[in-house]
mmCIF file of C-alpha atoms in Angstrom:
data_model
loop_
_atom_site.group_PDB
_atom_site.id
_atom_site.type_symbol
_atom_site.label_atom_id
_atom_site.label_comp_id
_atom_site.label_asym_id
_atom_site.label_seq_id
_atom_site.Cartn_x
_atom_site.Cartn_y
_atom_site.Cartn_z
ATOM 1 C CA MET A 743 -37.965 23.657 7.239
ATOM 2 C CA TRP A 744 -38.330 21.197 10.122
ATOM 3 C CA ASP A 745 -37.898 18.200 7.819
ATOM 4 C CA ALA A 746 -34.732 19.767 6.389
ATOM 5 C CA LEU A 747 -33.354 20.324 9.896
ATOM 6 C CA HIS A 748 -34.183 16.802 10.978
ATOM 7 C CA ASN A 749 -32.596 15.279 7.889
ATOM 8 C CA THR A 750 -29.462 17.414 8.319
ATOM 9 C CA PHE A 751 -28.877 16.284 11.886
ATOM 10 C CA ASN A 752 -29.782 12.661 11.193
ATOM 11 C CA THR A 753 -27.853 12.030 7.985
ATOM 12 C CA ALA A 754 -26.546 8.700 9.299
ATOM 13 C CA LEU A 755 -30.003 7.215 9.894
ATOM 14 C CA ASN A 756 -29.628 4.622 7.135
ATOM 15 C CA GLN A 757 -25.838 4.467 7.154
ATOM 16 C CA GLN A 758 -24.606 0.862 7.084
ATOM 17 C CA VAL A 759 -21.987 -0.339 9.557
ATOM 18 C CA ASP A 760 -19.876 -3.471 9.783
ATOM 19 C CA LEU A 761 -20.664 -4.988 13.185
ATOM 20 C CA ASN A 762 -17.882 -7.534 12.712
ATOM 21 C CA ILE A 763 -15.237 -4.808 12.620
ATOM 22 C CA ILE A 764 -14.956 -4.701 16.426
ATOM 23 C CA ASN A 765 -14.028 -8.375 16.560
ATOM 24 C CA GLU A 766 -10.492 -7.005 16.251
ATOM 25 C CA ILE A 767 -10.840 -5.745 19.851
ATOM 26 C CA GLU A 768 -10.393 -8.223 22.686
ATOM 27 C CA ASN A 769 -13.104 -8.462 25.340
ATOM 28 C CA LYS A 770 -12.419 -6.973 28.743
ATOM 29 C CA PRO A 771 -13.520 -9.142 31.706
ATOM 30 C CA SER A 772 -17.132 -8.523 32.717
ATOM 31 C CA GLN A 773 -17.444 -6.375 35.845
ATOM 32 C CA ASN A 774 -20.117 -6.194 38.534
ATOM 33 C CA TRP A 775 -22.504 -3.237 38.582
ATOM 34 C CA SER A 776 -23.225 -2.078 42.125
ATOM 35 C CA PRO A 777 -26.354 -0.144 43.198
ATOM 36 C CA PHE A 778 -26.077 3.637 43.155
ATOM 37 C CA SER A 779 -25.517 5.644 46.316
ATOM 38 C CA LYS A 780 -27.275 8.865 47.291
ATOM 39 C CA ASN A 781 -23.897 10.558 47.798
ATOM 40 C CA LYS A 782 -23.068 10.117 44.096
ATOM 41 C CA PHE A 783 -26.297 11.909 43.202
ATOM 42 C CA ARG A 784 -25.615 14.730 45.675
ATOM 43 C CA LEU A 785 -22.114 15.157 44.242
ATOM 44 C CA ALA A 786 -23.382 15.170 40.647
ATOM 45 C CA ILE A 787 -26.119 17.745 41.248
ATOM 46 C CA SER A 788 -23.814 20.007 43.266
ATOM 47 C CA LYS A 789 -21.815 20.628 40.078
ATOM 48 C CA CYS A 790 -24.890 21.616 38.022
ATOM 49 C CA SER A 791 -25.333 25.297 37.203
ATOM 50 C CA ASN A 792 -28.579 26.882 38.340
ATOM 51 C CA SER A 793 -28.539 28.979 35.159
ATOM 52 C CA SER A 794 -28.651 25.975 32.800
ATOM 53 C CA ALA A 795 -31.667 25.857 30.498
ATOM 54 C CA PRO A 796 -34.278 23.262 31.545
ATOM 55 C CA GLY A 797 -35.704 20.587 29.261
ATOM 56 C CA PRO A 798 -39.318 19.896 28.280
ATOM 57 C CA ASP A 799 -40.305 19.414 31.951
ATOM 58 C CA LYS A 800 -39.250 23.034 32.737
ATOM 59 C CA LEU A 801 -37.675 21.793 35.986
ATOM 60 C CA THR A 802 -34.497 23.748 36.773
ATOM 61 C CA TRP A 803 -31.482 22.496 38.695
ATOM 62 C CA ARG A 804 -32.260 25.070 41.392
ATOM 63 C CA HIS A 805 -35.688 23.497 41.941
ATOM 64 C CA LEU A 806 -34.351 19.928 41.921
ATOM 65 C CA LYS A 807 -31.598 20.804 44.415
ATOM 66 C CA PHE A 808 -34.298 22.099 46.739
ATOM 67 C CA ILE A 809 -36.512 19.038 46.241
ATOM 68 C CA ILE A 810 -33.838 16.453 47.064
ATOM 69 C CA LYS A 811 -33.096 18.126 50.382
ATOM 70 C CA ASP A 812 -35.939 15.858 51.446
ATOM 71 C CA ASN A 813 -34.132 12.519 51.716
ATOM 72 C CA SER A 814 -37.228 10.537 50.693
ATOM 73 C CA TYR A 815 -37.361 12.248 47.286
ATOM 74 C CA LEU A 816 -33.674 11.553 46.675
ATOM 75 C CA THR A 817 -34.223 7.915 47.671
ATOM 76 C CA ASN A 818 -36.975 7.640 45.059
ATOM 77 C CA ILE A 819 -34.686 9.017 42.329
ATOM 78 C CA VAL A 820 -31.911 6.573 43.271
ATOM 79 C CA ASN A 821 -34.432 3.709 43.229
ATOM 80 C CA ILE A 822 -35.575 4.745 39.755
ATOM 81 C CA ALA A 823 -31.963 4.735 38.521
ATOM 82 C CA ASP A 824 -31.272 1.276 39.966
ATOM 83 C CA ALA A 825 -34.525 -0.091 38.538
ATOM 84 C CA CYS A 826 -33.718 1.264 35.061
ATOM 85 C CA ILE A 827 -30.373 -0.563 34.995
ATOM 86 C CA ASN A 828 -31.714 -3.781 36.512
ATOM 87 C CA LEU A 829 -34.744 -3.929 34.211
ATOM 88 C CA GLY A 830 -32.839 -2.764 31.114
ATOM 89 C CA HIS A 831 -35.365 -0.005 30.478
ATOM 90 C CA TRP A 832 -35.191 3.782 30.149
ATOM 91 C CA LEU A 833 -38.514 5.515 30.787
ATOM 92 C CA GLU A 834 -40.234 6.976 27.735
ATOM 93 C CA TYR A 835 -40.643 10.240 29.673
ATOM 94 C CA PHE A 836 -36.851 10.603 29.783
ATOM 95 C CA LYS A 837 -36.550 9.936 26.034
ATOM 96 C CA ILE A 838 -38.403 13.116 25.102
ATOM 97 C CA SER A 839 -36.199 16.150 24.448
ATOM 98 C CA SER A 840 -36.076 19.618 22.948
ATOM 99 C CA THR A 841 -33.371 20.308 20.367
ATOM 100 C CA ILE A 842 -32.275 23.938 20.273
ATOM 101 C CA ILE A 843 -30.767 25.133 16.997
ATOM 102 C CA ILE A 844 -27.955 27.635 17.527
ATOM 103 C CA PRO A 845 -25.480 29.154 15.041
ATOM 104 C CA LYS A 846 -21.895 27.923 15.092
ATOM 105 C CA PRO A 847 -19.553 30.819 15.927
ATOM 106 C CA ASN A 848 -17.439 32.702 13.421
ATOM 107 C CA LYS A 849 -19.063 31.378 10.254
ATOM 108 C CA PRO A 850 -18.838 33.774 7.273
ATOM 109 C CA LEU A 851 -22.346 32.838 6.135
ATOM 110 C CA TYR A 852 -25.366 31.220 7.757
ATOM 111 C CA ASP A 853 -27.214 30.294 4.583
ATOM 112 C CA GLN A 854 -26.735 26.519 5.053
ATOM 113 C CA LEU A 855 -28.057 24.310 7.836
ATOM 114 C CA LYS A 856 -24.622 22.818 8.544
ATOM 115 C CA ALA A 857 -23.642 26.245 9.889
ATOM 116 C CA PHE A 858 -25.943 25.573 12.820
ATOM 117 C CA HIS A 859 -25.514 23.314 15.802
ATOM 118 C CA PRO A 860 -28.116 21.204 17.681
ATOM 119 C CA ILE A 861 -28.145 21.241 21.493
ATOM 120 C CA VAL A 862 -30.392 18.692 23.186
ATOM 121 C CA LEU A 863 -32.293 19.667 26.339
ATOM 122 C CA LEU A 864 -33.498 16.722 28.423
ATOM 123 C CA ASN A 865 -35.908 16.273 31.302
ATOM 124 C CA THR A 866 -33.974 17.199 34.421
ATOM 125 C CA ILE A 867 -34.414 14.126 36.635
ATOM 126 C CA GLY A 868 -33.387 11.874 33.735
ATOM 127 C CA LYS A 869 -30.440 14.171 33.091
ATOM 128 C CA LEU A 870 -29.292 13.805 36.704
ATOM 129 C CA ILE A 871 -29.446 10.014 36.464
ATOM 130 C CA GLU A 872 -27.454 10.184 33.221
ATOM 131 C CA LYS A 873 -24.732 12.224 34.954
ATOM 132 C CA VAL A 874 -24.312 9.579 37.641
ATOM 133 C CA VAL A 875 -24.325 6.740 35.089
ATOM 134 C CA ALA A 876 -21.770 8.627 32.954
ATOM 135 C CA ASN A 877 -19.414 9.012 35.919
ATOM 136 C CA ARG A 878 -19.658 5.270 36.617
ATOM 137 C CA LEU A 879 -18.990 4.385 32.959
ATOM 138 C CA GLN A 880 -15.949 6.640 32.770
ATOM 139 C CA PHE A 881 -14.479 5.279 35.998
ATOM 140 C CA THR A 882 -14.908 1.717 34.695
ATOM 141 C CA VAL A 883 -13.267 2.242 31.294
ATOM 142 C CA MET A 884 -10.414 4.278 32.750
ATOM 143 C CA SER A 885 -9.706 1.636 35.389
ATOM 144 C CA ASN A 886 -9.642 -1.238 32.874
ATOM 145 C CA ASN A 887 -7.629 0.772 30.278
ATOM 146 C CA PHE A 888 -10.288 0.632 27.590
ATOM 147 C CA ILE A 889 -9.716 4.274 26.561
ATOM 148 C CA TYR A 890 -7.182 4.941 23.781
ATOM 149 C CA LEU A 891 -4.117 6.673 25.260
ATOM 150 C CA SER A 892 -3.960 9.383 22.588
ATOM 151 C CA GLN A 893 -7.680 10.080 22.836
ATOM 152 C CA LEU A 894 -8.029 13.534 24.410
ATOM 153 C CA GLY A 895 -10.991 15.753 25.220
ATOM 154 C CA ARG A 896 -14.508 15.086 26.579
ATOM 155 C CA LEU A 897 -12.932 12.939 29.309
ATOM 156 C CA LYS A 898 -11.826 13.718 32.855
ATOM 157 C CA PHE A 899 -8.170 14.680 33.162
ATOM 158 C CA LYS A 900 -7.824 14.961 29.364
ATOM 159 C CA SER A 901 -8.091 18.482 27.981
ATOM 160 C CA THR A 902 -6.962 20.797 25.192
ATOM 161 C CA THR A 903 -3.852 21.509 27.269
ATOM 162 C CA ASP A 904 -2.954 17.817 27.157
ATOM 163 C CA ALA A 905 -3.388 17.826 23.369
ATOM 164 C CA ASP A 906 -1.080 20.866 23.046
ATOM 165 C CA ILE A 907 1.549 19.294 25.288
ATOM 166 C CA ALA A 908 1.423 15.976 23.410
ATOM 167 C CA LEU A 909 1.819 17.609 19.990
ATOM 168 C CA THR A 910 4.620 19.892 21.218
ATOM 169 C CA HIS A 911 6.468 16.896 22.650
ATOM 170 C CA ILE A 912 6.129 14.959 19.377
ATOM 171 C CA VAL A 913 7.383 17.894 17.289
ATOM 172 C CA ARG A 914 10.367 18.611 19.530
ATOM 173 C CA SER A 915 11.246 14.912 19.752
ATOM 174 C CA GLY A 916 11.372 14.868 15.961
ATOM 175 C CA TRP A 917 13.610 17.916 15.847
ATOM 176 C CA ALA A 918 16.020 16.197 18.266
ATOM 177 C CA LYS A 919 16.341 13.456 15.622
ATOM 178 C CA GLU A 920 16.718 16.051 12.821
ATOM 179 C CA LYS A 921 13.268 15.171 11.489
ATOM 180 C CA SER A 922 10.452 17.495 10.468
ATOM 181 C CA THR A 923 6.871 16.773 11.522
ATOM 182 C CA SER A 924 3.871 16.799 9.190
ATOM 183 C CA SER A 925 0.410 16.736 10.741
ATOM 184 C CA LEU A 926 -2.706 15.911 8.702
ATOM 185 C CA VAL A 927 -5.829 17.224 10.447
ATOM 186 C CA PHE A 928 -9.192 15.581 9.766
ATOM 187 C CA ASP A 929 -12.726 16.161 10.986
ATOM 188 C CA ILE A 930 -15.455 13.517 11.295
ATOM 189 C CA SER A 931 -18.651 14.872 9.760
ATOM 190 C CA GLN A 932 -21.731 15.018 12.042
ATOM 191 C CA PHE A 933 -19.968 12.795 14.564
ATOM 192 C CA PHE A 934 -22.363 12.817 17.520
ATOM 193 C CA PRO A 935 -25.567 12.407 15.460
ATOM 194 C CA SER A 936 -23.947 9.588 13.443
ATOM 195 C CA LEU A 937 -23.090 7.016 16.119
ATOM 196 C CA ASN A 938 -24.724 3.690 15.300
ATOM 197 C CA HIS A 939 -26.695 2.310 18.258
ATOM 198 C CA ASN A 940 -26.194 -1.382 17.507
ATOM 199 C CA LEU A 941 -22.446 -0.966 17.171
ATOM 200 C CA LEU A 942 -22.329 1.118 20.341
ATOM 201 C CA VAL A 943 -24.051 -1.629 22.354
ATOM 202 C CA HIS A 944 -21.501 -4.174 21.075
ATOM 203 C CA ILE A 945 -18.693 -1.817 22.088
ATOM 204 C CA LEU A 946 -20.111 -1.611 25.626
ATOM 205 C CA GLU A 947 -20.003 -5.404 25.769
ATOM 206 C CA LYS A 948 -16.366 -5.353 24.619
ATOM 207 C CA ALA A 949 -15.547 -2.816 27.352
ATOM 208 C CA GLY A 950 -16.448 -5.340 30.033
ATOM 209 C CA PHE A 951 -19.694 -3.849 31.279
ATOM 210 C CA ASN A 952 -22.182 -6.118 33.025
ATOM 211 C CA PRO A 953 -24.698 -7.585 30.506
ATOM 212 C CA LYS A 954 -27.548 -5.707 32.193
ATOM 213 C CA VAL A 955 -25.762 -2.431 31.371
ATOM 214 C CA SER A 956 -25.586 -3.326 27.665
ATOM 215 C CA THR A 957 -29.252 -4.351 27.796
ATOM 216 C CA PHE A 958 -30.120 -1.012 29.391
ATOM 217 C CA PHE A 959 -28.344 0.969 26.683
ATOM 218 C CA ALA A 960 -29.957 -1.091 23.929
ATOM 219 C CA ASN A 961 -33.241 0.335 25.238
ATOM 220 C CA TYR A 962 -31.900 3.754 26.257
ATOM 221 C CA LEU A 963 -30.703 4.584 22.740
ATOM 222 C CA VAL A 964 -33.875 3.789 20.760
ATOM 223 C CA LYS A 965 -37.349 5.275 20.309
ATOM 224 C CA ARG A 966 -36.255 8.737 21.333
ATOM 225 C CA ARG A 967 -38.268 11.770 20.263
ATOM 226 C CA THR A 968 -37.417 15.437 19.968
ATOM 227 C CA SER A 969 -38.963 18.750 19.037
ATOM 228 C CA TYR A 970 -36.750 21.279 17.242
ATOM 229 C CA MET A 971 -36.758 24.875 18.484
ATOM 230 C CA TRP A 972 -35.525 27.869 16.548
ATOM 231 C CA ASN A 973 -35.951 31.222 18.283
ATOM 232 C CA ASN A 974 -39.630 31.242 19.298
ATOM 233 C CA PHE A 975 -40.713 28.547 16.836
ATOM 234 C CA SER A 976 -41.014 24.846 17.627
ATOM 235 C CA SER A 977 -41.608 21.776 15.461
ATOM 236 C CA PRO A 978 -43.787 18.698 15.886
ATOM 237 C CA MET A 979 -42.143 15.652 17.470
ATOM 238 C CA PHE A 980 -39.595 13.715 15.362
ATOM 239 C CA ASP A 981 -38.259 10.212 15.946
ATOM 240 C CA VAL A 982 -34.509 10.127 16.652
ATOM 241 C CA ASN A 983 -32.979 6.671 16.250
ATOM 242 C CA VAL A 984 -29.328 7.434 15.576
ATOM 243 C CA GLY A 985 -26.546 9.244 17.391
ATOM 244 C CA VAL A 986 -26.219 10.565 20.943
ATOM 245 C CA GLY A 987 -27.535 13.977 21.917
ATOM 246 C CA GLN A 988 -24.865 16.512 22.845
ATOM 247 C CA GLY A 989 -26.969 17.811 25.723
ATOM 248 C CA SER A 990 -26.674 14.509 27.546
ATOM 249 C CA ALA A 991 -23.945 13.825 30.101
ATOM 250 C CA LEU A 992 -23.669 10.369 28.540
ATOM 251 C CA SER A 993 -22.762 11.739 25.102
ATOM 252 C CA SER A 994 -19.124 12.324 26.129
ATOM 253 C CA ILE A 995 -18.375 8.834 27.398
ATOM 254 C CA LEU A 996 -20.479 7.002 24.792
ATOM 255 C CA SER A 997 -18.851 8.894 21.924
ATOM 256 C CA SER A 998 -15.417 8.300 23.498
ATOM 257 C CA LEU A 999 -16.053 4.542 23.625
ATOM 258 C CA TYR A 1000 -17.130 4.591 19.965
ATOM 259 C CA LEU A 1001 -14.068 6.616 19.022
ATOM 260 C CA PHE A 1002 -11.725 4.416 21.051
ATOM 261 C CA SER A 1003 -12.795 1.350 19.095
ATOM 262 C CA PHE A 1004 -12.165 3.140 15.829
ATOM 263 C CA LEU A 1005 -8.750 4.515 16.859
ATOM 264 C CA TYR A 1006 -7.583 1.187 18.279
ATOM 265 C CA ILE A 1007 -8.408 -0.656 15.064
ATOM 266 C CA LEU A 1008 -6.966 2.157 12.922
ATOM 267 C CA GLU A 1009 -3.656 1.944 14.780
ATOM 268 C CA LYS A 1010 -3.566 -1.826 14.324
ATOM 269 C CA HIS A 1011 -4.093 -1.409 10.567
ATOM 270 C CA PHE A 1012 -1.241 1.113 10.389
ATOM 271 C CA GLU A 1013 1.038 -1.255 12.320
ATOM 272 C CA ASN A 1014 0.126 -4.251 10.150
ATOM 273 C CA LEU A 1015 0.901 -2.254 7.006
ATOM 274 C CA LYS A 1016 4.095 -0.868 8.601
ATOM 275 C CA ILE A 1017 3.061 2.767 8.120
ATOM 276 C CA PRO A 1018 5.032 4.645 10.815
ATOM 277 C CA VAL A 1019 2.539 7.374 11.760
ATOM 278 C CA LEU A 1020 1.117 8.562 15.081
ATOM 279 C CA ILE A 1021 -2.493 9.407 15.931
ATOM 280 C CA LEU A 1022 -3.855 12.114 18.210
ATOM 281 C CA SER A 1023 -7.575 12.597 18.696
ATOM 282 C CA PHE A 1024 -9.548 15.400 20.286
ATOM 283 C CA VAL A 1025 -13.231 14.387 20.195
ATOM 284 C CA ASP A 1026 -14.214 14.341 16.482
ATOM 285 C CA ASP A 1027 -11.024 16.049 15.281
ATOM 286 C CA GLY A 1028 -7.922 13.981 14.695
ATOM 287 C CA LEU A 1029 -4.289 14.245 13.665
ATOM 288 C CA ILE A 1030 -2.219 11.775 11.670
ATOM 289 C CA ILE A 1031 1.417 12.631 12.287
ATOM 290 C CA ALA A 1032 4.409 11.642 10.176
ATOM 291 C CA GLN A 1033 8.051 12.413 10.991
ATOM 292 C CA ASN A 1034 10.808 12.162 8.419
ATOM 293 C CA LYS A 1035 13.785 14.011 7.017
ATOM 294 C CA SER A 1036 11.934 14.246 3.702
ATOM 295 C CA PHE A 1037 8.506 15.870 3.239
ATOM 296 C CA ASP A 1038 7.945 13.678 0.178
ATOM 297 C CA ILE A 1039 8.168 10.564 2.355
ATOM 298 C CA SER A 1040 5.841 12.122 4.943
ATOM 299 C CA ASN A 1041 3.326 13.038 2.234
ATOM 300 C CA SER A 1042 3.365 9.472 0.927
ATOM 301 C CA GLN A 1043 2.739 8.065 4.415
ATOM 302 C CA LEU A 1044 -0.054 10.563 5.064
ATOM 303 C CA PHE A 1045 -1.717 9.771 1.719
ATOM 304 C CA TYR A 1046 -1.915 6.045 2.447
ATOM 305 C CA SER A 1047 -2.975 6.721 6.038
ATOM 306 C CA TYR A 1048 -5.802 9.004 4.861
ATOM 307 C CA ASN A 1049 -7.024 6.286 2.508
ATOM 308 C CA ILE A 1050 -7.106 3.682 5.305
ATOM 309 C CA LEU A 1051 -8.745 6.199 7.647
ATOM 310 C CA SER A 1052 -11.528 7.011 5.164
ATOM 311 C CA LYS A 1053 -12.381 3.378 4.485
ATOM 312 C CA LEU A 1054 -12.373 2.384 8.153
ATOM 313 C CA LEU A 1055 -14.648 5.288 9.076
ATOM 314 C CA ILE A 1056 -17.225 3.970 6.615
ATOM 315 C CA SER A 1057 -17.213 0.637 8.471
ATOM 316 C CA PHE A 1058 -18.205 2.598 11.593
ATOM 317 C CA GLY A 1059 -20.946 4.510 9.757
ATOM 318 C CA LEU A 1060 -18.858 7.689 9.726
ATOM 319 C CA VAL A 1061 -17.363 9.918 7.027
ATOM 320 C CA ILE A 1062 -14.655 12.569 6.805
ATOM 321 C CA GLU A 1063 -15.568 16.206 6.244
ATOM 322 C CA HIS A 1064 -13.018 16.545 3.412
ATOM 323 C CA SER A 1065 -13.408 20.326 3.170
ATOM 324 C CA LYS A 1066 -11.974 20.665 6.694
ATOM 325 C CA THR A 1067 -8.887 18.523 6.069
ATOM 326 C CA GLU A 1068 -5.669 20.517 6.545
ATOM 327 C CA ILE A 1069 -1.940 19.874 6.772
ATOM 328 C CA PHE A 1070 0.624 21.561 9.006
ATOM 329 C CA HIS A 1071 4.385 21.203 8.750
ATOM 330 C CA PHE A 1072 6.780 21.815 11.642
ATOM 331 C CA SER A 1073 10.357 22.382 10.532
ATOM 332 C CA ARG A 1074 13.394 23.778 12.286
ATOM 333 C CA SER A 1075 14.793 25.014 8.994
ATOM 334 C CA GLN A 1076 15.920 28.635 9.104
ATOM 335 C CA GLY A 1077 15.952 28.975 5.335
ATOM 336 C CA LEU A 1078 13.274 28.913 2.643
ATOM 337 C CA PHE A 1079 10.487 26.602 3.734
ATOM 338 C CA ASN A 1080 8.379 25.362 0.817
ATOM 339 C CA PRO A 1081 7.099 21.798 1.396
ATOM 340 C CA PRO A 1082 5.617 19.917 -1.575
ATOM 341 C CA PRO A 1083 1.799 19.793 -1.884
ATOM 342 C CA LEU A 1084 -0.165 16.771 -0.700
ATOM 343 C CA ASP A 1085 -2.761 15.751 -3.292
ATOM 344 C CA LEU A 1086 -5.647 13.919 -1.638
ATOM 345 C CA SER A 1087 -8.055 14.444 -4.541
ATOM 346 C CA PRO A 1088 -7.931 10.756 -5.654
ATOM 347 C CA LEU A 1089 -9.412 9.960 -2.204
ATOM 348 C CA GLY A 1090 -12.054 12.669 -2.338
ATOM 349 C CA GLY A 1091 -9.967 15.102 -0.314
ATOM 350 C CA PRO A 1092 -8.384 18.446 -1.159
ATOM 351 C CA ILE A 1093 -4.979 19.387 -2.548
ATOM 352 C CA LEU A 1094 -3.024 20.773 0.405
#
């Protein structure tokens, strides 16, 4: 059973990627990386819930909050964080995790492993350092505009509410021009466990991070080990050399950087081919939006867009979960509303 679980959550282990694909993104200027401050650590830990489950070290946030009241202990943690970045090394102790298997909500059946979800529990001191590093990464990429504008979710100041507002604005803007809106929804299969480490390091370099930061992440991402836990049962240790664990504070920003690169290049391909569609992304779920007075024209645009999307994802070591692809039409018509079907079967997708 443990081998089946491990293989399910590491399906992208041998997935090939095209490292040259990100040459289409221009390099941001390299920025300095300043030493961490103790205040950043105090702020990060103040937001941590005392009820959160601890990792393999069994150290809770409540205990760590008490420990760092002694300024000397906090100084040691800050020194460890600075040394990790400067030396380009993440301690092996911090690379050990427990992966808790929990059921995804509202599934009709739980007879397949893809109906379950892995949550990674990390050693607590390493997790605190990751929170501070994640905040620094996000501040850097937001300040140098490296994040895709229509990329929503898993980022500060970008939420589900923003996604709703953006889509509502697009639909109503189309209606003002007497156009209906067609939205093709896609899901990236096993997104977080599928992120390629080599490509991710190159993306960090493109984002303008100091070379020592890229060197650090080249070490941080590899030679990780986890034990799977299901109810009261636990597995032996498994090597994990692909993806980013969803229990880590760094998973949000690292996955967002990976996704930005994909979305930026995807938009460029649409523009070069003169396909007038819009893109909205919320973590691993995305929308391709077409607006026309004819649903047949919108379907044609969405078909070609889906084909380009599928091929580009493969270059990033990712694939579409075709069974989750859906289409939604927004029309102001008061009469009979019966849009033509969109046949994506030649591309491996469904008939919608």
